[in-house]
Coordinates of C-alpha atoms in Angstrom, one line a residue:
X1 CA -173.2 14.9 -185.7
X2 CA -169.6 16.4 -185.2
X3 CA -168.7 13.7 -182.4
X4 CA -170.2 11.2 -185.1
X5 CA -168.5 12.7 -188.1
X6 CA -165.2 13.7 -187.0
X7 CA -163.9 11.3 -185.3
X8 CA -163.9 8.0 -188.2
X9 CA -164.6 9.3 -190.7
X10 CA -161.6 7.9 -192.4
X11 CA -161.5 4.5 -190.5
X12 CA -165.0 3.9 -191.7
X13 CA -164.3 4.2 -195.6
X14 CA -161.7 1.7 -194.8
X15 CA -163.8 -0.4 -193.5
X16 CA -166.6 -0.2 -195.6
X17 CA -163.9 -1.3 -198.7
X18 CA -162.6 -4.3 -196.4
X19 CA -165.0 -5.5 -194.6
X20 CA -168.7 -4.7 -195.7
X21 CA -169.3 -6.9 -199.1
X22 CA -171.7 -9.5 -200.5
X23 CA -169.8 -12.2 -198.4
X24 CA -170.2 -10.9 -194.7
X25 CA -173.7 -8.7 -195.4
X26 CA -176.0 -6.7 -198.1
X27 CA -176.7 -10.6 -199.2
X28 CA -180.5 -10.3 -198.8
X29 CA -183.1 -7.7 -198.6
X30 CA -183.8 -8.3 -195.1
X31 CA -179.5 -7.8 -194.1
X32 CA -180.4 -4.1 -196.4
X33 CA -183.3 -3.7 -193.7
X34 CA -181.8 -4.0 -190.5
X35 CA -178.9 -1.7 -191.6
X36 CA -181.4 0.9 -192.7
X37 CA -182.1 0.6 -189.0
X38 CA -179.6 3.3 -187.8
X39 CA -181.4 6.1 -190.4
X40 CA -184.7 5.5 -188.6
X41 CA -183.3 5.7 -184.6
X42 CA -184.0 9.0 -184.3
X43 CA -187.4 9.2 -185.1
X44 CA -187.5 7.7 -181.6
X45 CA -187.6 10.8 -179.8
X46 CA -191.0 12.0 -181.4
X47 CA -192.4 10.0 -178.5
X48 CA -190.5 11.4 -175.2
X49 CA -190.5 14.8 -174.0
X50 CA -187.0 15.8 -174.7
X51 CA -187.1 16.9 -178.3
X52 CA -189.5 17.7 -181.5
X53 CA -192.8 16.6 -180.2
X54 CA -192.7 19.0 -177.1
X55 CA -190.9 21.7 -178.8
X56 CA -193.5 22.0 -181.4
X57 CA -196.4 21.4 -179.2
X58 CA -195.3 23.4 -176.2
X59 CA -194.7 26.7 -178.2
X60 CA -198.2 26.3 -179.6
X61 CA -201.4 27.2 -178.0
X62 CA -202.3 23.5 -177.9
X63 CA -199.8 22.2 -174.8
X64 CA -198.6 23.9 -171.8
X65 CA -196.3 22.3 -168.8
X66 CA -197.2 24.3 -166.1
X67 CA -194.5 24.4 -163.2
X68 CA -196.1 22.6 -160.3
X69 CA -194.1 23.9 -157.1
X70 CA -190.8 22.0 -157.0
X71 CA -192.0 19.9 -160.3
X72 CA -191.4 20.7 -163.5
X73 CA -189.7 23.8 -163.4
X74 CA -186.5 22.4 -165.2
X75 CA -184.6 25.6 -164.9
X76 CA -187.6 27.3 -166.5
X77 CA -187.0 25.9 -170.0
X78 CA -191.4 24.9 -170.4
X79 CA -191.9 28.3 -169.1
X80 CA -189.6 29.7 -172.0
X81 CA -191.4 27.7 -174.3
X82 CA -194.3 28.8 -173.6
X83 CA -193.8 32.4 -173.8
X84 CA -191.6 32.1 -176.8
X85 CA -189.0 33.4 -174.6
X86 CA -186.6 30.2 -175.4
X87 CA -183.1 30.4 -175.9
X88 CA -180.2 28.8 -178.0
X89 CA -179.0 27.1 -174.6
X90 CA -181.9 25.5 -174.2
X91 CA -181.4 21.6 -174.0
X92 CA -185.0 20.8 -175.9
X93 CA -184.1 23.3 -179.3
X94 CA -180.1 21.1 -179.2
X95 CA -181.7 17.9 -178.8
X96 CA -183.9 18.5 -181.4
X97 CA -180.8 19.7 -183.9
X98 CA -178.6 16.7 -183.0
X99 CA -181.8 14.1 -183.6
X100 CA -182.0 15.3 -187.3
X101 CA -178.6 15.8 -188.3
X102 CA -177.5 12.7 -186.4
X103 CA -180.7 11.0 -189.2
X104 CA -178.9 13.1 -191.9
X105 CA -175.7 11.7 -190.8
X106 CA -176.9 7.6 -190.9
X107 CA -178.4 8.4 -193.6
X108 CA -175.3 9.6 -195.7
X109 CA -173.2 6.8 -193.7
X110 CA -175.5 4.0 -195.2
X111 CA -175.6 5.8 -198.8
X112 CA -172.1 5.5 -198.9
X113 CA -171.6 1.9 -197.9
X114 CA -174.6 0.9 -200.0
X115 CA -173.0 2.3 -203.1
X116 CA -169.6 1.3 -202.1
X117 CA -170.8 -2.6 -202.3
X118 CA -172.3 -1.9 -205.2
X119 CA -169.2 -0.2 -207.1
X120 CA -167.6 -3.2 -205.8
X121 CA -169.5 -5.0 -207.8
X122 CA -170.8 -7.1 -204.9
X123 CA -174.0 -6.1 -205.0
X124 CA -175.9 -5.2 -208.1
X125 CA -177.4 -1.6 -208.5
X126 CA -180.9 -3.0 -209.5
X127 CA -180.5 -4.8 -205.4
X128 CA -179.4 -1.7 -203.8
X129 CA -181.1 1.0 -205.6
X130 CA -184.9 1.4 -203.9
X131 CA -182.6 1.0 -200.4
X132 CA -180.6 3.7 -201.4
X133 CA -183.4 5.9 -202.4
X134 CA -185.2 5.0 -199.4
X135 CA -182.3 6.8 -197.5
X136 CA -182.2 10.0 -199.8
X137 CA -186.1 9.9 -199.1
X138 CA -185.7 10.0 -195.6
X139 CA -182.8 12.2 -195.7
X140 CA -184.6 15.2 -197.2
X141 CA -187.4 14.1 -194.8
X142 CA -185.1 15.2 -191.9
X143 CA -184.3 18.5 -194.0
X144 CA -187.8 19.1 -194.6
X145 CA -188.0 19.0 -190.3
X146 CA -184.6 21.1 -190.9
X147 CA -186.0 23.9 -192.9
X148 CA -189.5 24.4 -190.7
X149 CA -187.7 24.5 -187.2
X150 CA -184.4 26.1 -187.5
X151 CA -184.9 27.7 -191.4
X152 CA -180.9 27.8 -192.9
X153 CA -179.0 25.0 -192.3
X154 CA -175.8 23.2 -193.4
X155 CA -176.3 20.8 -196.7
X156 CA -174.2 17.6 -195.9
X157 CA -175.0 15.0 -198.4
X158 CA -171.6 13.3 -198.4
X159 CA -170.5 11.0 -195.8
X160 CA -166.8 12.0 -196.3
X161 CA -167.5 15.4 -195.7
X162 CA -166.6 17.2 -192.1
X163 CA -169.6 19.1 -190.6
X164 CA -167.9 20.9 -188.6
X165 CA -166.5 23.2 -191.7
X166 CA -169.9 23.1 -193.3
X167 CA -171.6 26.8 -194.1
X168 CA -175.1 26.8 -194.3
X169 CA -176.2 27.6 -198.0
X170 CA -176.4 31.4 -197.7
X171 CA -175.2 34.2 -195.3
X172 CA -178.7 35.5 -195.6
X173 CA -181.4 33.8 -193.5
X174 CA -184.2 33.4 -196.0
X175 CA -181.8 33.3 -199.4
X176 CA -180.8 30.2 -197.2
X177 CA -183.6 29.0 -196.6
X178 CA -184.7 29.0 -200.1
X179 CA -181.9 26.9 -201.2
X180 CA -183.0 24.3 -198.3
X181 CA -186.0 23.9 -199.9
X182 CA -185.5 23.7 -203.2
X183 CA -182.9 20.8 -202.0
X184 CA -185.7 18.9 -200.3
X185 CA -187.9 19.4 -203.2
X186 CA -185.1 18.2 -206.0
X187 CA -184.3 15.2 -203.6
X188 CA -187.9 13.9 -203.1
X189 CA -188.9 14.5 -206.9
X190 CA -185.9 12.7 -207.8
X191 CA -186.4 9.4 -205.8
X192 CA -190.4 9.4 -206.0
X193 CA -190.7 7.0 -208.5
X194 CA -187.5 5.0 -207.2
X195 CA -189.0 4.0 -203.5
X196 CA -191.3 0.8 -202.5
X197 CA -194.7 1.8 -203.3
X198 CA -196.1 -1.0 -201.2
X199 CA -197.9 -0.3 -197.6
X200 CA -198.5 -2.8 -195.9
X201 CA -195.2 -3.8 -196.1
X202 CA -193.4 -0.7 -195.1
X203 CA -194.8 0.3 -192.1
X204 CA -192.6 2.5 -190.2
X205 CA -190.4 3.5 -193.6
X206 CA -190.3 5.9 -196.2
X207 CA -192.3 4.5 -199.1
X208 CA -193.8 7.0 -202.5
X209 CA -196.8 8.0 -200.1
X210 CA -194.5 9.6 -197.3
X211 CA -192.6 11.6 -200.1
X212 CA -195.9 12.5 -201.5
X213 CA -196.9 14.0 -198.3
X214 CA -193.7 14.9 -197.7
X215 CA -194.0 17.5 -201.1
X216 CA -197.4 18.0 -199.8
X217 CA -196.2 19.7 -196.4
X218 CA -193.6 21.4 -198.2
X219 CA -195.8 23.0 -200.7
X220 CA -198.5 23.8 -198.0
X221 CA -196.0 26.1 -196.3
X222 CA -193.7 27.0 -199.2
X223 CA -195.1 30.7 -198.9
X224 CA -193.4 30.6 -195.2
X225 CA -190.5 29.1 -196.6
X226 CA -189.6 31.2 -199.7
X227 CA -192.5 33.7 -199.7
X228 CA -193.8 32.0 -202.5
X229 CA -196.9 30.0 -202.6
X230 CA -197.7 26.5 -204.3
X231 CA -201.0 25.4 -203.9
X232 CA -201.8 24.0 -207.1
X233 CA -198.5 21.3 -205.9
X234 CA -200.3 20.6 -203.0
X235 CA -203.4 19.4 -204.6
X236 CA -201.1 17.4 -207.3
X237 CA -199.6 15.4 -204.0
X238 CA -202.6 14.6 -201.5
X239 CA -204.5 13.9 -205.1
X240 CA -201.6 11.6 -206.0
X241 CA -202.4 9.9 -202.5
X242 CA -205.7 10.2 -202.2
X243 CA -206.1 8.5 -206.2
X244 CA -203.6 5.5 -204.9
X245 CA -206.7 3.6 -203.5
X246 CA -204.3 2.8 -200.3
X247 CA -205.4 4.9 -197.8
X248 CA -209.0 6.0 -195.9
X249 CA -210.9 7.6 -192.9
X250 CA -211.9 4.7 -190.5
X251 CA -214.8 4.9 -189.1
X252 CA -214.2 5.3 -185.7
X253 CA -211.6 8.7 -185.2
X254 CA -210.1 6.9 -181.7
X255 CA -209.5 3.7 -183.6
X256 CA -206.4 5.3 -185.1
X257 CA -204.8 6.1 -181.9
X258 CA -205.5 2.2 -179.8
X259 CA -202.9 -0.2 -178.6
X260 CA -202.8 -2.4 -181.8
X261 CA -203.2 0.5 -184.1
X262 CA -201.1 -1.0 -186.6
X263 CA -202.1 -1.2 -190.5
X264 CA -204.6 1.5 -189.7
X265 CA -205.6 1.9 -193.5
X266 CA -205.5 6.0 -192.6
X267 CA -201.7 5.8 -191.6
X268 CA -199.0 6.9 -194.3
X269 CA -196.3 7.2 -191.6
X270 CA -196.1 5.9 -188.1
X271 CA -193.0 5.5 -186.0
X272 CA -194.0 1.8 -184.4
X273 CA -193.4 1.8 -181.0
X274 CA -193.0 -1.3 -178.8
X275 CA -192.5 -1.7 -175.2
X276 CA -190.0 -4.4 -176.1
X277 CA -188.5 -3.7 -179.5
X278 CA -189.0 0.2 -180.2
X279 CA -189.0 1.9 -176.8
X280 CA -189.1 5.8 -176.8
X281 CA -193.2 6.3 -176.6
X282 CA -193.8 7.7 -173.2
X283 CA -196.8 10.0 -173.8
X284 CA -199.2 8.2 -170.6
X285 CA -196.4 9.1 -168.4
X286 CA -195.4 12.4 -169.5
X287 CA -199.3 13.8 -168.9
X288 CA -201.1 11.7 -166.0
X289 CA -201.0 12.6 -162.8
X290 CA -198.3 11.4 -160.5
X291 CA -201.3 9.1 -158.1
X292 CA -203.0 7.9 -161.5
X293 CA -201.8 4.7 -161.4
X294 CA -204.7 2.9 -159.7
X295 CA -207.0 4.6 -162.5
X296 CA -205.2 2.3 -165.0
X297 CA -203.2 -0.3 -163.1
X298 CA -199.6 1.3 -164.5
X299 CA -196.6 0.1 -163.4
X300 CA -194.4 3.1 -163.7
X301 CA -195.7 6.4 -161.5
X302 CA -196.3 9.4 -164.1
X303 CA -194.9 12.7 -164.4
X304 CA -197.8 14.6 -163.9
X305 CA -196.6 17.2 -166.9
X306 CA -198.1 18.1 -169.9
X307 CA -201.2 19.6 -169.7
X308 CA -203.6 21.0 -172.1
X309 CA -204.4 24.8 -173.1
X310 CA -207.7 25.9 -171.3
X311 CA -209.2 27.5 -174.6
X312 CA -207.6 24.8 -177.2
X313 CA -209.7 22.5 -175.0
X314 CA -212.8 24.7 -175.4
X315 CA -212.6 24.8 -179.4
X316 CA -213.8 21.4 -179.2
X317 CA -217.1 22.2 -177.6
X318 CA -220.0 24.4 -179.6
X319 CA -223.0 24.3 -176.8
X320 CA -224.8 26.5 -179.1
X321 CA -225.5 23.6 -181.5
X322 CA -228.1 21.4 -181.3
X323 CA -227.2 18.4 -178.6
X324 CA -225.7 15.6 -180.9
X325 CA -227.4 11.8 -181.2
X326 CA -225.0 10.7 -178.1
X327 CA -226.6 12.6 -175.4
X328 CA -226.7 15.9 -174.5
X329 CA -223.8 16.2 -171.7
X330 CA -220.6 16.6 -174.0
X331 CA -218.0 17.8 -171.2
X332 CA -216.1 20.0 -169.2
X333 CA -216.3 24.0 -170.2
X334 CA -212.5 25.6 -169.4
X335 CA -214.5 26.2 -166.0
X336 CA -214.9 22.7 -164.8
X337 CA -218.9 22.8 -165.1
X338 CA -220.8 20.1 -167.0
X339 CA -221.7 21.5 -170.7
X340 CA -224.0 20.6 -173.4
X341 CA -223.6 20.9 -177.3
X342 CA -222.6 19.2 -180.1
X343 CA -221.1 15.7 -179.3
X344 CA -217.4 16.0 -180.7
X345 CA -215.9 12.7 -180.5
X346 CA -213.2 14.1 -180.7
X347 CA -213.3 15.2 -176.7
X348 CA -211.8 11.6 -176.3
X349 CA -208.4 13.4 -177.0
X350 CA -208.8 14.9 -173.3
X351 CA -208.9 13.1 -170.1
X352 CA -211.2 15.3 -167.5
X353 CA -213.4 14.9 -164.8
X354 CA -212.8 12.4 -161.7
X355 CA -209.5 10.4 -161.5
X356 CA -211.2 6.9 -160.5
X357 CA -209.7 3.6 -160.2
X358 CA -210.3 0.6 -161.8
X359 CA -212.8 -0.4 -159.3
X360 CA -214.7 3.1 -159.6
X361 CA -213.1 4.7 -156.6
X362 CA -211.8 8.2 -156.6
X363 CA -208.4 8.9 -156.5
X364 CA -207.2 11.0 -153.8
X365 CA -204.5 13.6 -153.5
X366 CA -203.7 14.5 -150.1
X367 CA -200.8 16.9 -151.1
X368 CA -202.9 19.4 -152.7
X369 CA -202.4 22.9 -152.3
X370 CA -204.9 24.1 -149.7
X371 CA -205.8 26.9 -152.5
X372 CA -207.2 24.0 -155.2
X373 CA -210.6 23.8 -154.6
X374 CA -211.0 20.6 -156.4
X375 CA -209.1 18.2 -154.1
X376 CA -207.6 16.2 -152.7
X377 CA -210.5 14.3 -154.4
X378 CA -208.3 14.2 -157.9
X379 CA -210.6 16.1 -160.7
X380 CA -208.6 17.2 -163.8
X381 CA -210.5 20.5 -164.6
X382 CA -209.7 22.2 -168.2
X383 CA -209.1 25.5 -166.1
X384 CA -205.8 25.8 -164.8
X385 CA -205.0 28.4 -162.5
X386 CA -201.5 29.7 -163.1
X387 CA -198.4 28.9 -165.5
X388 CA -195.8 29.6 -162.6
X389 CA -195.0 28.5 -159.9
X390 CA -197.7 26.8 -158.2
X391 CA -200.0 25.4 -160.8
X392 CA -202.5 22.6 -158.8
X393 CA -201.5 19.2 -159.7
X394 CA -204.8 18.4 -161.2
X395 CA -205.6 21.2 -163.2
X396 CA -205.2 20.8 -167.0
X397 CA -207.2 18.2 -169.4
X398 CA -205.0 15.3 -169.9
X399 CA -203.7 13.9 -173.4
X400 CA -205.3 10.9 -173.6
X401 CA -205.6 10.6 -177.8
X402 CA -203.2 7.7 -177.5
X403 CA -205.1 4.6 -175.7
X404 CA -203.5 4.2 -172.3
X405 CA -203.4 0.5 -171.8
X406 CA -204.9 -1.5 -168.6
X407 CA -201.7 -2.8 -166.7
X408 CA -198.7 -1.2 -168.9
X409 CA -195.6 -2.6 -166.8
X410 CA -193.2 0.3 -167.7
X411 CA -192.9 3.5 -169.3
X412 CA -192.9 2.9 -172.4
X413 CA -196.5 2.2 -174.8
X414 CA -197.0 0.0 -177.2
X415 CA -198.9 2.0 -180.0
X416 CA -197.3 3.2 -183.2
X417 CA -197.2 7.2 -183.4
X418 CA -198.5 8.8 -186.3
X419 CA -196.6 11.1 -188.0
X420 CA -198.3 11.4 -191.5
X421 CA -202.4 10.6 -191.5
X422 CA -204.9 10.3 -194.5
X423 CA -207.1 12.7 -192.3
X424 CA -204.5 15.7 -192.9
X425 CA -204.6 15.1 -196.4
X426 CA -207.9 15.7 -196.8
X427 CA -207.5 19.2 -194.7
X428 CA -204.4 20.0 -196.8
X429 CA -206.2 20.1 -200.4
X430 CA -209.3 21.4 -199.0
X431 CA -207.2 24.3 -197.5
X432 CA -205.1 24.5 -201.0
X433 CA -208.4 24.7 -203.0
X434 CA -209.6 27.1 -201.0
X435 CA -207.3 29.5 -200.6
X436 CA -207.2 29.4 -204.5
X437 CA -210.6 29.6 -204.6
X438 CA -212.9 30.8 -201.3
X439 CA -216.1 29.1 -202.5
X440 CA -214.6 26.0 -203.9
X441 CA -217.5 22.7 -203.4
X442 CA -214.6 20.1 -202.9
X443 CA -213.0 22.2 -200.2
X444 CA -216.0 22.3 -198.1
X445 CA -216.7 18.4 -198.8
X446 CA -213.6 17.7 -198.0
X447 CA -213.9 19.4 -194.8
X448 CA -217.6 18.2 -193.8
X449 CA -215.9 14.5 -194.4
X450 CA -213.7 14.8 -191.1
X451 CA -216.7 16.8 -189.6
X452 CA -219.3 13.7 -190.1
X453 CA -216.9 11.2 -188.5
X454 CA -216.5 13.1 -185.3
X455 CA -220.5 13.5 -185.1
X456 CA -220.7 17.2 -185.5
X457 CA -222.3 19.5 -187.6
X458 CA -221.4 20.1 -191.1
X459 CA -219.9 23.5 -192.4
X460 CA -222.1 25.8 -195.1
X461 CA -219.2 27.7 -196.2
X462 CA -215.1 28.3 -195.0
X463 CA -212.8 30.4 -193.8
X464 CA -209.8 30.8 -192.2
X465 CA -211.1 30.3 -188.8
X466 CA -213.1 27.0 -189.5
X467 CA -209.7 25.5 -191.5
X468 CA -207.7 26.8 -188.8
X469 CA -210.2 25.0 -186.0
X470 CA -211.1 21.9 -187.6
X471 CA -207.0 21.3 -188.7
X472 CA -206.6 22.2 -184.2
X473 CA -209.5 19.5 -183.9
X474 CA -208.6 16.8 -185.7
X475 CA -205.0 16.7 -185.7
X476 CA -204.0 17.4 -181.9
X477 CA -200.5 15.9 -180.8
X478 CA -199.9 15.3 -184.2
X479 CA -197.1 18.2 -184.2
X480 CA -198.7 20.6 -186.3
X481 CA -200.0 22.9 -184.5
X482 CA -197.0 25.2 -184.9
X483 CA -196.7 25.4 -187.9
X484 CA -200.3 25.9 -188.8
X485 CA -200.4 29.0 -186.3
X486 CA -197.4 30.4 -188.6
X487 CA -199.3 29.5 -192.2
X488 CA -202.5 31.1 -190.5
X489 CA -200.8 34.3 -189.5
X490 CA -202.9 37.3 -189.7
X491 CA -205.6 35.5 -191.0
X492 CA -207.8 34.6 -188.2
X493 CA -210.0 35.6 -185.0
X494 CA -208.7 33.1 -183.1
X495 CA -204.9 32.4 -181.7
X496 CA -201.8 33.2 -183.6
X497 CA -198.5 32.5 -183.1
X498 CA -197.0 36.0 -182.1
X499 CA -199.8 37.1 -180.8
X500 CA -200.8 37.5 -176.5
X501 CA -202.3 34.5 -175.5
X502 CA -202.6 33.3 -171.9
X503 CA -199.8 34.0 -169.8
X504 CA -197.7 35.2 -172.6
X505 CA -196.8 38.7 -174.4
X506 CA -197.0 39.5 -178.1
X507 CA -193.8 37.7 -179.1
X508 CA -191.6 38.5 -181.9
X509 CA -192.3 37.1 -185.7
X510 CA -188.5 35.7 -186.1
X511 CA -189.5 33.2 -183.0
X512 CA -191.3 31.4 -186.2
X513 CA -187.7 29.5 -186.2
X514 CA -185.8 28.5 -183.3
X515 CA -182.2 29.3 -182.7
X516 CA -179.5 27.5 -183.8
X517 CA -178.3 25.5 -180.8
X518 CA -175.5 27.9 -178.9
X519 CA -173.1 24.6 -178.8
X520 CA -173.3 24.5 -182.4
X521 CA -172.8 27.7 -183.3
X522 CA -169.2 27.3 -180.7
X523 CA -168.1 23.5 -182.4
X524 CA -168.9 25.7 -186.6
X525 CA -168.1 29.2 -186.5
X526 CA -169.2 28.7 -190.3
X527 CA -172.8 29.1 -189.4
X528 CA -174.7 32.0 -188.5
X529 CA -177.5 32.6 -185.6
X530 CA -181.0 33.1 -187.0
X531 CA -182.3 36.5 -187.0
X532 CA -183.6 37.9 -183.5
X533 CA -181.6 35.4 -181.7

């Protein structure tokens, strides 16, 4: 953002007076379009594994990249992760600063030019005005990411204004953080009824739903936030979406998640990725195994990295239910042995069992360490037998939510990412009116709704546990995972976020934000490290 900033800032005002106007662009809504182009580039990196997808995920107990001998021990940063050990040097917490201040940064650029054409009086304020509140939209959406991951952070709002003199709002972390909130808050309530509300015809942008759930997410974890809670705002939101009439559960779960997912009637938000035109999406390479490429005629080898936690796995299978109407066999226990249970459909998340090809033949691994018992015949097992250093190649369930496409050329997929869901809005008033009220009818309805699509039992009452699971269930690789540990805190038999958990100690509660970046901190001595750090 500096490097961004610093450098032009005054060549660019120059050349937004001179050269920007009605005559050479800002002529039709589709010329407003492309420019809003630049705010949305950095949503890009949701899909790769070197920012806030894998930071979120990898600090949670859903993912784990376990170092494979020489691979994947990157100077130990996914071990870090995993143990909440990470540090402000660490390349993944930096990228993930500079991705949402750089979107702050277009954002305010675009703000700028699009008022300075209409003060002009080359455009007219009725033509620019949804564009411009698209951007404050998606502005405080990047501060909303701000506030959750690194807590208090610098307020730029004006494009003239250097960052690298910027102070973040308070000298005290969670004074700070306050004030980052109640920005986000004041920004989104103030363009709500200024965006598109249309949906079909925004896909991929910020329209009233996303600011909805936008508010909804912020009141969900505003106790986190400010230590204050606001439940009764997030029934107002998802009810605001939910009353729309735009949005519902499909039938089918995995339908949301295919190749040509797009226009799913349960996406609010989705970044739409394209092998051609939106590159970026690289999830079927990040998490098959390096000699998978037979099993689904690839055209890029894999990394063989990202794995899934052995007990995360487990939550989805409950063999002392009655088998359900598929069949009895539902799986893989952590073990590797054949279960039965409930049918989740929601196993189709995981990729385990014997790596075949398209013909039905089984993948072999000859390089196998001679202690894996399950090769070289490839056979992803849920176990995994170490974090460090010689996890066996195969061992981990596979992330395979996204549909991996027959003959993908390169490494890049062709399905849209979903970052907001109508799924999670149902979970997020159902957990609002319950915490307000334990025994509260819609709650559990709302609940046994998501339940009956994946084909397992209903609930007969809630807790924290079965929120906490069913959320873990349904929204896996949906990044939030994190942050629902954190909300859950203290609450719950199963996993929380500072607690011990497989191959990592008790860590402690001020890893609930990561550090500001140690470059940062060196380019503004304005700002302050987070506590603990």
């Amino acid at each position: 953002m500096s490097c961004m900033l610093m450098a032009s800032c005054t060549d660019l005002t120059e050349n937004v007076n001179n050269e920007v106007t009605a005559d050479n662009f800002f002529r039709t809504d589709e010329e407003f379009i492309s420019a809003l182009g630049d705010a949305y580039n950095p949503l890009t990196s949701y899909g790769g594994n070197t920012a806030v997808t894998v930071l979120n995920e990898v600090t949670s107990d859903e993912i784990v990249v376990a170092q494979k001998g020489a691979d994947w021990e990157d100077g130990g940063v996914w071990i870090r992760l995993h143990r909440h050990t990470f540090t402000p040097s660490d390349d993944v917490i930096n990228n993930t600063w500079n991705d949402f201040f750089s979107g702050v940064a277009n954002a305010n650029r675009l703000i700028f030019q699009f008022q300075s054409v209409v003060e002009s009086g080359d455009v007219s304020q009725e033509d620019a005005s949804a564009f411009i509140a698209e951007l404050r939209a998606l502005r405080a959406f990047y501060y909303y990411l701000l506030l959750d991951n690194f807590g208090n952070v610098p307020i730029v709002t004006d494009f003239e204004q250097d960052p690298s003199e910027t102070a973040q709002p308070s000298t005290d972390f969670q004074d700070g953080r306050q004030a980052v909130f109640e920005f986000v808050e004041s920004e989104l309530l103030e363009v709500l009824d200024l965006v598109d509300t249309d949906v079909g015809g925004t896909i991929g942008r910020v329209n009233k739903w996303v600011v909805h759930m936008t508010l909804a997410k912020l009141y969900l974890n505003a106790e986190v936030y400010t230590g204050t809670s606001r439940w009764d705002d997030v029934v107002t939101h998802t009810n605001a979406i939910i009353d729309s009439g735009n949005f519902n559960l499909m039938a089918n779960y995995a339908d949301n998640f295919t190749v040509d997912n797009t226009g799913s009637p349960e996406h609010i938000f989705t970044i739409p990725f394209d092998e051609v035109f939106l590159e970026g999406f690289n999830l079927h390479v990040m998490t098959n195994h390096i000699l998978s490429q037979p099993a689904f005629d690839f055209g890029s080898q894999p990394w063989n990295g990202f794995q899934t936690m052995t007990d995360f796995y487990g939550s989805y299978i409950d063999p002392a239910q009655n088998p359900g109407p598929q069949g009895d066999v539902v799986g893989l226990d952590p073990q590797g042995s054949t279960v039965t249970g409930t049918v989740d459909d929601r196993l189709d998340n995981f990729l385990v069992g014997p790596l075949l090809d398209l013909e039905g033949n089984q993948i072999e691994d000859d390089g196998v360490l001679s202690s894996d018992p399950n090769g070289p015949p490839i056979t992803h097992t849920p176990y995994i037998n170490e974090l460090e250093p010689d996890s066996w190649r195969q061992a981990g369930a596979r992330i395979a939510k996204y549909e991996m496409e027959i003959g993908l050329s390169g490494s890049n997929m062709n399905n849209d990412m979903v970052v907001y869901r109508y799924a999670d809005v149902l979970l997020m008033k159902a957990e609002a009116l319950w915490r307000m009220n334990p025994n509260d009818p819609e709650a559990l309805m709302l609940v046994n709704q998501i339940r009956e699509r994946a084909n397992v039992d209903p609930f007969t009452s809630l807790d924290a546990d079965k929120l906490l699971g069913e959320r873990g269930r349904e929204l896996f690789w949906e990044i939030v995972r994190r942050q629902d540990l954190i909300r859950f805190e203290g609450e719950t038999q199963q996993t929380r976020f500072n607690e011990a958990w497989w191959e990592k100690n008790t860590s402690d509660p001020n890893r609930n934000v990561f550090p500001i970046p140690q470059n940062q901190l060196e380019a503004n001595p304005n700002l302050e490290q987070n506590p603990g750090y």
